[in-house]
Short mmCIF file of C-alpha atoms in Angstrom, two decimals:
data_model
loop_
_atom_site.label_atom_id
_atom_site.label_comp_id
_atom_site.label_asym_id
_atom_site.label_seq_id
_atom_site.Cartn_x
_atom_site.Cartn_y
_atom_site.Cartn_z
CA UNK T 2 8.29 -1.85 8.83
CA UNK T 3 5.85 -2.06 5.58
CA UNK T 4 5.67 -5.72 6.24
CA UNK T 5 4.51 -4.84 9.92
CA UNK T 6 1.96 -2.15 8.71
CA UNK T 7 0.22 -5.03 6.80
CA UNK T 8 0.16 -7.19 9.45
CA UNK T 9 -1.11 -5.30 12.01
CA UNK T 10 -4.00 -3.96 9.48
CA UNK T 11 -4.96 -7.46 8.00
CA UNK T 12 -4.13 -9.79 11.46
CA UNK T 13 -8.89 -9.09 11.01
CA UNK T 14 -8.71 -11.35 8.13
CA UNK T 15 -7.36 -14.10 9.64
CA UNK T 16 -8.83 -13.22 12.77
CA UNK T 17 -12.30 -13.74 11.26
CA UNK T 18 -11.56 -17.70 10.73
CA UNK T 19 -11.53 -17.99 14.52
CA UNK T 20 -13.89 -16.94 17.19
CA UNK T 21 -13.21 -13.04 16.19
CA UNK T 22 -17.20 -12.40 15.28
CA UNK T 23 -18.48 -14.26 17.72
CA UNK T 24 -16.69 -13.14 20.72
CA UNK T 25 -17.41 -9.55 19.68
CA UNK T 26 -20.71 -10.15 18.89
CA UNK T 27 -20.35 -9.08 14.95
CA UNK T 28 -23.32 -9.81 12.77
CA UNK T 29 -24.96 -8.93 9.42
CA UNK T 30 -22.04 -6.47 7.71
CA UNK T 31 -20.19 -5.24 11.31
CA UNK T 32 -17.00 -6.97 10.04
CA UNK T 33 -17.28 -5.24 7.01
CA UNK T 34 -17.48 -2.14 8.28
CA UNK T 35 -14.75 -2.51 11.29
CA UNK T 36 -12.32 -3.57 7.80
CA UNK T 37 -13.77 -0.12 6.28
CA UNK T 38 -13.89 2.38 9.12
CA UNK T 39 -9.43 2.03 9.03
CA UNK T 40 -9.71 4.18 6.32
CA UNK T 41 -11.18 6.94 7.45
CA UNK T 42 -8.82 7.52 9.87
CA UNK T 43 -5.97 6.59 7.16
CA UNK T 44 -7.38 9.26 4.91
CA UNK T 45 -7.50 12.20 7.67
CA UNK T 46 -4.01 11.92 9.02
CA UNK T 47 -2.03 11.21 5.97
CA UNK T 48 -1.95 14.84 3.87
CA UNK T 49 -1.09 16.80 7.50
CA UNK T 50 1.74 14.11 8.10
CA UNK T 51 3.50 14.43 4.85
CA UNK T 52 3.28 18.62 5.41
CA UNK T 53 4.67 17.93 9.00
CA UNK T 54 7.50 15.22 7.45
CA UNK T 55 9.22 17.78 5.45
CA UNK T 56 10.32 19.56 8.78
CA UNK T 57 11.04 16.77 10.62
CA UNK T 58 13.74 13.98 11.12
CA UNK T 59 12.49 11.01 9.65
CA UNK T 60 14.74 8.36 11.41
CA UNK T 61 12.69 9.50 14.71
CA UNK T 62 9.14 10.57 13.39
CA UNK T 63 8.32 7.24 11.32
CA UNK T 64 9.12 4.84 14.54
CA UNK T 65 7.81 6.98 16.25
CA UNK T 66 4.34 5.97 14.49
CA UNK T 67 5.58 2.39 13.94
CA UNK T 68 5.17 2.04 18.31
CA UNK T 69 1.91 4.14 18.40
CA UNK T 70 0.15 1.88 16.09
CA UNK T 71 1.64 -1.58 17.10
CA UNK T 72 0.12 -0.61 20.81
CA UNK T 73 -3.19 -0.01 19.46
CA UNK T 74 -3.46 -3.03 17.12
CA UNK T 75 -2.37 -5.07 20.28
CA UNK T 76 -5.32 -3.35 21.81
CA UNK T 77 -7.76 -5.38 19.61
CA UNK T 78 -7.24 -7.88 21.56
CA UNK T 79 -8.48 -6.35 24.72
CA UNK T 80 -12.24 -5.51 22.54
CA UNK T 81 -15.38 -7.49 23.70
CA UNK T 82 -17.76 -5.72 21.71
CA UNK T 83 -18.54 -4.02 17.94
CA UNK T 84 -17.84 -0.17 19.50
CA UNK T 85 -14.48 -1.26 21.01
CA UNK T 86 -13.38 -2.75 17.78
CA UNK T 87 -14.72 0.39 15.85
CA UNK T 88 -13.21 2.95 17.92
CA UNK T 89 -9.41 0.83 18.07
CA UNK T 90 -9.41 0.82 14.18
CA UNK T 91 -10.32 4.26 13.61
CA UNK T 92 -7.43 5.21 15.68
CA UNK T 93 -5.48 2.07 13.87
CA UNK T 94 -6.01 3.66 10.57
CA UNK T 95 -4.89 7.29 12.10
CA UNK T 96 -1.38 5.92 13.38
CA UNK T 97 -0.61 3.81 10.49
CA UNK T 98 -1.45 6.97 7.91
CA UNK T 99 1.93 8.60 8.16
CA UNK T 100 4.03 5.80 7.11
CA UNK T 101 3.63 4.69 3.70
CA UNK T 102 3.12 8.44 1.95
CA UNK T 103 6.41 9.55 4.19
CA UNK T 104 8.38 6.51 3.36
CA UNK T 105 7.61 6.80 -0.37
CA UNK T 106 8.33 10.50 -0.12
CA UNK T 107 11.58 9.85 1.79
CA UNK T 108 12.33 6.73 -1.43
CA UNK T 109 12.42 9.82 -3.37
CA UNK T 110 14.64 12.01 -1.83
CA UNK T 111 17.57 9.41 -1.70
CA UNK T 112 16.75 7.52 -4.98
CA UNK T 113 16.55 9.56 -9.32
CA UNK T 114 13.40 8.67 -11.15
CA UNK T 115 15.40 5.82 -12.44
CA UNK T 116 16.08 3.49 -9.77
CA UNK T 117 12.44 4.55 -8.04
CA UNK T 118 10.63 1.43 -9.49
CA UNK T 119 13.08 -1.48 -7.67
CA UNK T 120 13.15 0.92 -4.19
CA UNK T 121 9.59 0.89 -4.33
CA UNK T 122 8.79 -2.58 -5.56
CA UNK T 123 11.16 -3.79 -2.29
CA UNK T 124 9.21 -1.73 -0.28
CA UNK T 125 6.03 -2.84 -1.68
CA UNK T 126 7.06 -6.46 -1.16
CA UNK T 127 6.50 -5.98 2.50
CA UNK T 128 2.75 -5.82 1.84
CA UNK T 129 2.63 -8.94 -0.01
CA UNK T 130 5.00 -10.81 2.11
CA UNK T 131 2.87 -9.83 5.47
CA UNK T 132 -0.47 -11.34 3.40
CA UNK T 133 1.50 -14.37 2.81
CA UNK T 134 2.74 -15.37 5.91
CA UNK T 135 -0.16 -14.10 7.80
CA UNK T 136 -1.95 -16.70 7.04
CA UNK T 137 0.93 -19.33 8.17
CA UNK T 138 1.35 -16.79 11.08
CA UNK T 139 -2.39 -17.39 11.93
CA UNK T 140 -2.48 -20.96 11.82
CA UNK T 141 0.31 -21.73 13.86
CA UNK T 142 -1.02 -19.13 16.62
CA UNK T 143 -4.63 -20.84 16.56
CA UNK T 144 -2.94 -23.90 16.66
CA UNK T 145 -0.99 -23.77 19.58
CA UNK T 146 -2.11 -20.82 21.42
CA UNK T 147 -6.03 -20.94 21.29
CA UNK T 148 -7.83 -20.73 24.63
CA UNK T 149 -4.83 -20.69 26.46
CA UNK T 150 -4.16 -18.72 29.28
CA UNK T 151 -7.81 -17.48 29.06
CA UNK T 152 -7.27 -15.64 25.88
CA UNK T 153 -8.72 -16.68 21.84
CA UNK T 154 -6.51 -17.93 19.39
CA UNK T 155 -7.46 -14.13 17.48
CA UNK T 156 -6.79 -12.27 21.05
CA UNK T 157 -2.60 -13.98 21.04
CA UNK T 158 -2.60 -13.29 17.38
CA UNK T 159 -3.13 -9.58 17.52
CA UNK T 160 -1.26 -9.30 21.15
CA UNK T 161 2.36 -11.18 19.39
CA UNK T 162 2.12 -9.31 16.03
CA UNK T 163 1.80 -5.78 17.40
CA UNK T 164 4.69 -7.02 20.22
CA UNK T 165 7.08 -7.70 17.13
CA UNK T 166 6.38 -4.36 15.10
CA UNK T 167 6.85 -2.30 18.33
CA UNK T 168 10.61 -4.05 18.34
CA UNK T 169 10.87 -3.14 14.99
CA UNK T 170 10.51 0.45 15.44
CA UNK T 171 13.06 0.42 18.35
CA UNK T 172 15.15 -0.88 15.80
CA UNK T 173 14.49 1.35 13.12
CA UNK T 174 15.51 4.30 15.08
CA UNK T 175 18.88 3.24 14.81
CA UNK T 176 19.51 1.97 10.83
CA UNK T 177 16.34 4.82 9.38
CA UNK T 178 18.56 7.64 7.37
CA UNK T 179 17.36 11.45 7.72
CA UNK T 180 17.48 13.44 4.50
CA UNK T 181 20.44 13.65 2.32
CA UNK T 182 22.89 16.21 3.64
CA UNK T 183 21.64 15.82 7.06
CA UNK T 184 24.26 13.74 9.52
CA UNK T 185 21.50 12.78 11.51
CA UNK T 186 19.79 9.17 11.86
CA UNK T 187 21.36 5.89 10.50
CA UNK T 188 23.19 7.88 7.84
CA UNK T 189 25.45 9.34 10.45
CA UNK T 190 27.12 6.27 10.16
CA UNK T 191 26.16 4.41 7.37
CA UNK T 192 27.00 6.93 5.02
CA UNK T 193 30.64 8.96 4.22
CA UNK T 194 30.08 12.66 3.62
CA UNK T 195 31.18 12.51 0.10
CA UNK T 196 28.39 9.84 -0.17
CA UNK T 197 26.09 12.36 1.14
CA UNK T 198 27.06 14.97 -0.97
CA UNK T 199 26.61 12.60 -3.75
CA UNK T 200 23.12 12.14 -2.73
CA UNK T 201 21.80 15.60 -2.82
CA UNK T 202 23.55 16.13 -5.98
CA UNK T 203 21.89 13.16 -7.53
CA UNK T 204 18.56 14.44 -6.93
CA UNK T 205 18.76 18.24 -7.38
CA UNK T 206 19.86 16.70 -11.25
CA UNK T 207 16.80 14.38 -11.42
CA UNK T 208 14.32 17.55 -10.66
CA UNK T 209 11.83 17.05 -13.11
CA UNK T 210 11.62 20.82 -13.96
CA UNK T 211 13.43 24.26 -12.30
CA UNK T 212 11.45 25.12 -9.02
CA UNK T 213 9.53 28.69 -9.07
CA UNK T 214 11.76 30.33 -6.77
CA UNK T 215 8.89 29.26 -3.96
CA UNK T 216 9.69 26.95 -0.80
CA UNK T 217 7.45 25.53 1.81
CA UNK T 218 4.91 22.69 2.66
CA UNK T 219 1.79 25.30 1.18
CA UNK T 220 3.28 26.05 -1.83
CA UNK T 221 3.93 22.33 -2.75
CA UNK T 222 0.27 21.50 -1.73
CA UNK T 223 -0.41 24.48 -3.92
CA UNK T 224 1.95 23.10 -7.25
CA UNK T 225 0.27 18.97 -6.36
CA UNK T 226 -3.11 20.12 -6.22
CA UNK T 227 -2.82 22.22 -9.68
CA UNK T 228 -1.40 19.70 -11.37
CA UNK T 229 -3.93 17.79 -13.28
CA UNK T 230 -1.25 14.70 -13.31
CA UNK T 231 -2.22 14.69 -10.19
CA UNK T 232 -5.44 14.22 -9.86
CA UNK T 233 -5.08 11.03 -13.11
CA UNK T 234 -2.76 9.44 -10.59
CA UNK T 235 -5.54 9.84 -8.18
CA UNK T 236 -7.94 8.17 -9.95
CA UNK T 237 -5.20 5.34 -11.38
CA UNK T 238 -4.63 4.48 -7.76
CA UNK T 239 -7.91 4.55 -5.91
CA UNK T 240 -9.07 1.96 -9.19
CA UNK T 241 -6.09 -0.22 -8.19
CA UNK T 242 -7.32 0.15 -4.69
CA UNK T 243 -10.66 -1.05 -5.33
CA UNK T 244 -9.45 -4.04 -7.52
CA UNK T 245 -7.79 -5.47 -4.80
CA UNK T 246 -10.91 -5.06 -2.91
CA UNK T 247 -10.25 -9.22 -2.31
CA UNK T 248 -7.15 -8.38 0.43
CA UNK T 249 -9.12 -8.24 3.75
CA UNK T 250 -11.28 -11.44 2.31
CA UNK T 251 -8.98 -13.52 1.02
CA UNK T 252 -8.71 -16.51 3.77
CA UNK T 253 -12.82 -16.34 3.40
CA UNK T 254 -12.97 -16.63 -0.42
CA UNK T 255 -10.08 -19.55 0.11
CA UNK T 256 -12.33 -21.12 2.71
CA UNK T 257 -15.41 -20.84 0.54
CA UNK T 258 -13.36 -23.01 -1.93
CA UNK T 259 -13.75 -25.80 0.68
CA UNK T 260 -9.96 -27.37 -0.45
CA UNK T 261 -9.51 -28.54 3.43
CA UNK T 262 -9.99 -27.05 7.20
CA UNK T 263 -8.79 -24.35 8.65
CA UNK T 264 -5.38 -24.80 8.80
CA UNK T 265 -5.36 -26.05 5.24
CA UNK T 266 -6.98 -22.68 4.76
CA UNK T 267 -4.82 -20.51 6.11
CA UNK T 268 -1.86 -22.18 4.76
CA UNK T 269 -3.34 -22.21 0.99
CA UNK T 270 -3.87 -18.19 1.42
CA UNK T 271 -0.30 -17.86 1.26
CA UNK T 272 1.07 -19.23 -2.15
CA UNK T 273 -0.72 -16.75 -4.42
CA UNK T 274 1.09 -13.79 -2.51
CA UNK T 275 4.36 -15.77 -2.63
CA UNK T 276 4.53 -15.62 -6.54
CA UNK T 277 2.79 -12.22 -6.25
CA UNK T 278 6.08 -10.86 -4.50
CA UNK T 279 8.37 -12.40 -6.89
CA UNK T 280 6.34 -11.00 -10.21
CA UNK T 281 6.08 -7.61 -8.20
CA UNK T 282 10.01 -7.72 -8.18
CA UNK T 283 10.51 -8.55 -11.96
CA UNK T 284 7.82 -5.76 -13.53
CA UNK T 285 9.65 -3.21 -11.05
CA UNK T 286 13.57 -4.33 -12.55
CA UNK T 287 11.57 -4.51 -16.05
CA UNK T 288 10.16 -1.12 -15.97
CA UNK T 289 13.36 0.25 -14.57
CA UNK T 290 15.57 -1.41 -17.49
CA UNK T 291 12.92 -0.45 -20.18
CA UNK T 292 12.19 3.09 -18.49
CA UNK T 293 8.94 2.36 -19.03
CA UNK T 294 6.04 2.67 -16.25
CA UNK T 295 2.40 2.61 -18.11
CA UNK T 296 2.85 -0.95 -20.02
CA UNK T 297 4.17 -2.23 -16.22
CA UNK T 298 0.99 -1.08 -14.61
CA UNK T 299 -1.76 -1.85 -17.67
CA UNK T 300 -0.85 -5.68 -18.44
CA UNK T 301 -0.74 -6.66 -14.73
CA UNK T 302 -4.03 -4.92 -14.34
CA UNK T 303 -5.19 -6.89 -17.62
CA UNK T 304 -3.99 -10.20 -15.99
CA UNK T 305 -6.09 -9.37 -13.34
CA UNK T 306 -9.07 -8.77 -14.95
CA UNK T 307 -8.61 -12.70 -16.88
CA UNK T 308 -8.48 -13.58 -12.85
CA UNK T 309 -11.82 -12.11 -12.14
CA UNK T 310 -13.33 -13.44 -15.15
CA UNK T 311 -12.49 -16.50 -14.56
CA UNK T 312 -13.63 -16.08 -10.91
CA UNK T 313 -17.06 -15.14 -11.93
CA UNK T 314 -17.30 -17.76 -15.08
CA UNK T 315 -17.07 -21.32 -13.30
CA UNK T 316 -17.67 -23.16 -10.43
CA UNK T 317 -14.95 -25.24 -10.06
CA UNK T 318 -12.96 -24.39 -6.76
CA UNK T 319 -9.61 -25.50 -8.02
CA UNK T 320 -10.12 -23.25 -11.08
CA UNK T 321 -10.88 -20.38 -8.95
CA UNK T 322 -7.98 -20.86 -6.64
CA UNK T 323 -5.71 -21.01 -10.09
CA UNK T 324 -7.69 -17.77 -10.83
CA UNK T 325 -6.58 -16.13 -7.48
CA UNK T 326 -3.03 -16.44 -8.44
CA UNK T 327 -3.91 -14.35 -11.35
CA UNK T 328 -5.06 -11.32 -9.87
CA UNK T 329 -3.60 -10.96 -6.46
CA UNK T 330 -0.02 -10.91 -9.39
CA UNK T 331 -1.86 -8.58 -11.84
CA UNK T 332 -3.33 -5.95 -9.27
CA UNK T 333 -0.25 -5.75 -7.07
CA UNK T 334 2.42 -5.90 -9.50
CA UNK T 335 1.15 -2.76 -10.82
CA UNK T 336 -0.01 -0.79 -7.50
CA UNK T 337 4.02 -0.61 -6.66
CA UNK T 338 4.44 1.09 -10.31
CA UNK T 339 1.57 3.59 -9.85
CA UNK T 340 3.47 5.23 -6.96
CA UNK T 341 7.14 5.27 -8.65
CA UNK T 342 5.50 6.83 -11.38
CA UNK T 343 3.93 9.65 -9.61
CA UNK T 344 6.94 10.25 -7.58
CA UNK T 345 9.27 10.26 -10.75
CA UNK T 346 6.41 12.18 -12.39
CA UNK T 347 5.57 14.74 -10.00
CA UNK T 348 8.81 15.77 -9.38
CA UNK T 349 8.93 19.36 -9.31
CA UNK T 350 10.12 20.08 -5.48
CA UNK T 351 10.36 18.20 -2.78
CA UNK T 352 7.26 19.76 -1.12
CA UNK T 353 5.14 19.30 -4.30
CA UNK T 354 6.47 15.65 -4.26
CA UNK T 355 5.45 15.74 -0.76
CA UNK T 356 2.09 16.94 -0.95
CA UNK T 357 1.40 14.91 -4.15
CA UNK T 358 1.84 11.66 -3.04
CA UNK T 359 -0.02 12.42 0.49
CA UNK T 360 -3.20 14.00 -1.97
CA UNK T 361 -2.96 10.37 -4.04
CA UNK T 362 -2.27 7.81 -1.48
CA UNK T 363 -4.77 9.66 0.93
CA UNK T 364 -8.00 9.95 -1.73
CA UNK T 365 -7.42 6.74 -3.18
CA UNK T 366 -8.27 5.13 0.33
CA UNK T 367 -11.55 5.87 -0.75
CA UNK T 368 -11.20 2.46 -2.77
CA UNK T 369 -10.26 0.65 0.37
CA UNK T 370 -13.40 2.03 2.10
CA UNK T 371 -16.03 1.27 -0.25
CA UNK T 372 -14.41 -2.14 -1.27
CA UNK T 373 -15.84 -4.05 1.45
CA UNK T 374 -19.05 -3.52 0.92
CA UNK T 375 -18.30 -5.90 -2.75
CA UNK T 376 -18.12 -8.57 -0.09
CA UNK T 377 -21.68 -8.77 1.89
CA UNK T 378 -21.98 -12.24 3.88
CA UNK T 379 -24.97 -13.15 1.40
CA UNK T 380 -22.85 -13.19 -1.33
CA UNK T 381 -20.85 -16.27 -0.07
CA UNK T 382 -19.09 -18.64 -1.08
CA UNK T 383 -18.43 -17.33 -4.74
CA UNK T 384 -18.64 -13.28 -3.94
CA UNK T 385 -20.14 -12.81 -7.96
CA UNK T 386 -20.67 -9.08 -7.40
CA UNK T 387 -17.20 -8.38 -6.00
CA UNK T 388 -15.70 -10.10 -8.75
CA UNK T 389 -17.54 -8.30 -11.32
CA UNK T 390 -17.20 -4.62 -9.58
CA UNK T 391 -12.82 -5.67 -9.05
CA UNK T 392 -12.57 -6.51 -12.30
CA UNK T 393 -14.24 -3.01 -13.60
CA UNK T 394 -11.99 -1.24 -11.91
CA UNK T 395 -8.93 -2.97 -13.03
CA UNK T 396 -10.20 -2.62 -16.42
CA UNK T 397 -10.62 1.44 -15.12
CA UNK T 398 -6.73 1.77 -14.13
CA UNK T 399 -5.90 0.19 -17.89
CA UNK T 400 -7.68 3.56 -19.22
CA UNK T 401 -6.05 5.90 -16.83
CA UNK T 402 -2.45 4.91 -17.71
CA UNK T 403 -3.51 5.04 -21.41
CA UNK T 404 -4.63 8.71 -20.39
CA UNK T 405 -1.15 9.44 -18.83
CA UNK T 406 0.80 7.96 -21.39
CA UNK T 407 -0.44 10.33 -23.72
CA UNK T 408 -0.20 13.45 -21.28
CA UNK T 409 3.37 12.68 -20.93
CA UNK T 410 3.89 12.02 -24.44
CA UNK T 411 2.70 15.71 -25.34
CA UNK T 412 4.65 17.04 -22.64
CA UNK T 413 7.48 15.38 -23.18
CA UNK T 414 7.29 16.37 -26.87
CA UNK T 415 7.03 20.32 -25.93
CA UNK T 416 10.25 19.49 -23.73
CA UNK T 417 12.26 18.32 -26.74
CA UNK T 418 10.97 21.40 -28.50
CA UNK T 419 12.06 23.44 -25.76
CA UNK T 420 15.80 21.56 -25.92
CA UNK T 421 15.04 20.26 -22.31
CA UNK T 422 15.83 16.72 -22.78
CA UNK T 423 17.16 16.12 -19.34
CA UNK T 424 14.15 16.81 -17.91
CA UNK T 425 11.65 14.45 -19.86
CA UNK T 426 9.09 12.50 -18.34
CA UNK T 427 9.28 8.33 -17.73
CA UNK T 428 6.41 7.18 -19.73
#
């Protein structure tokens, strides 16, 4: 389903290398600002849906999303001008919201703190394995399918990718669990009730620290939003977010290496993501074997920052491809850790862990928002200003796990003080 989320988000990227901005009529930064405007609605939808999640059966209310936004990205294809394409990704950006905050909330009610990391990083993978094929997926569509039957290559692109996520939500009615100790959803039969039982016992022993007596979607907004962990996770992400800035521009900064045509193009947008995936999968078993989150999150971020350096430092277009490979690893090898540490972190209730990771995922869209604008048309081929303001803010996420290392170092050490070693924070 993650792997469809991407794909139906980032289908504009590719879209772009065919007769997307001039069918629509895009000029100056329009394109920038149709990638932007998803956000927006991202960011409004996502803390309600994550309060609303809690009381509802998540086998039904996350495909339920899955179809609503697989018709609407299919709907891009029916735009002619820049206010159709605004309005469809506002309401894109709306009906994608609830997934990934509910999914990584629902991770956490099946898996402890210590398995998190892999659940999340294969998960996660789904965002770099829709970037990589997209590109493949792209050139065989404007390959064969351009023009025909009236319709743009971009038009049959957008039409067959939101098709194939709207079957995958019919399907994931039937295998999507509920919440342990519900026989409800997939679990109804994939899972024995000792199994079950197992489950919820699992978790009420991972809890972080003894609730306050308190229940409810408010109070766990309440707990999140007092928490000054929090609000460091906040930050840590939306940094991450704006590193990767490159995402939605990546098949024109390939292009603007000028290593073959568009097909070449498309195909060559692919590899970096490939070995992204599989370095995404080793930091996560890594940082589960080591227990350690903070080093698995800093050195990928300071890999990505030699990418961007290099980037910015020469002109030669093989160089800068090599350079790609380096930061597209670095920045999302450690965006899967930031959110297995804040749900192993933040840990308190299930409503706090809720809220929490609504508050961070939905505020750190603001990186996703503004990063566009690092990529105005003038700036083409070699995009010096984006490459300077990405690598800042990997350099900012570096600091902010520093920061949390240390909070959870003093807290940890008032724990052991307290003889509450089962409850001690993963660092």
């Amino acid at each position: 389903l993650y792997l469809f989320n991407y794909l139906d988000r980032n289908n504009i990227a590719q879209a772009r290398l065919s007769s997307f901005e001039e069918d629509l009529g895009l000029t100056k930064n329009q394109f920038n600002v149709a990638v932007s405007i998803l956000n927006v609605g991202y960011m409004l939808m996502q803390l309600p849906s994550n309060m609303l999640l809690t009381r509802t059966r998540p086998s039904l209310y996350i495909p339920f999303w899955t179809a609503l936004w697989s018709i609407i990205s299919a709907a891009t294809a029916a735009a002619d001008n820049y206010t159709h394409l605004i309005v469809i990704r506002f309401f894109l950006g709306i009906a994608e919201a609830p997934f990934f905050p509910g999914v990584m909330y629902l991770l956490s009610c099946w898996y402890p703190r210590k398995e998190l990391a892999r659940r999340t990083a294969v998960l996660y993978s789904g965002v770099l394995l829709a970037t990589a094929f997209s590109g493949l997926i792209a050139a065989g569509v404007f390959a064969g399918l351009s023009d025909k039957h009236g319709m743009a290559g971009w038009q049959w692109l957008f039409v067959i990718e939101g098709a194939a996520s709207f079957a995958a939500a019919i399907i994931a009615v039937l295998v999507l669990p509920d919440f342990p100790g519900q026989k409800s959803g997939g679990a109804k039969w994939l899972l024995s009730d000792r199994e079950q039982a197992v489950a919820v016992h699992r978790i009420q022993a991972d809890r972080v620290s003894v609730p306050d007596g308190e229940s409810g979607a408010w109070n766990g907004l309440k707990l999140a939003v007092k928490d000054v962990k929090t609000w460091v996770f906040v930050l840590m992400l939306t940094a991450n977010h704006s590193a990767y800035g490159f995402n939605n521009f990546f098949p024109t900064i390939v292009k603007g290496f000028h290593l073959g045509d568009r097909t070449i193009t498309l195909v060559l947008t692919a590899p970096p993501y490939l070995l992204a995936t599989a370095t995404a999968f080793f930091t996560a078993w890594s940082s589960d074997r080591t227990g350690d989150r903070g080093y698995h999150i800093s050195i990928p971020q300071a890999v990505a920052c030699v990418g961007f350096i290099i980037s910015v430092s020469t002109l030669n277009n093989a160089a800068r491809y090599v350079a790609a490979f380096f930061y597209i690893c670095g920045c999302f090898s450690s965006n899967a850790m930031v959110f297995s540490w804040a749900s192993a972190t933040l840990n308190q209730t299930p409503e706090k862990r809720a809220c929490a990771t609504a508050i961070i995922n939905l505020l750190s869209q603001f990186g996703n928002i503004w990063s566009p604008y690092f990529f105005p048309t003038s700036d083409r081929p070699r995009f010096v200003m984006a490459n300077i303001l990405m690598m800042s803010f990997s350099a900012l996420s570096v600091v902010t796990c520093v920061i949390m290392k240390w909070m959870l170092t003093r807290a940890n050490k008032k724990l052991i003080a307290e003889g509450n070693d089962s409850n001690l924070f993963r660092l």
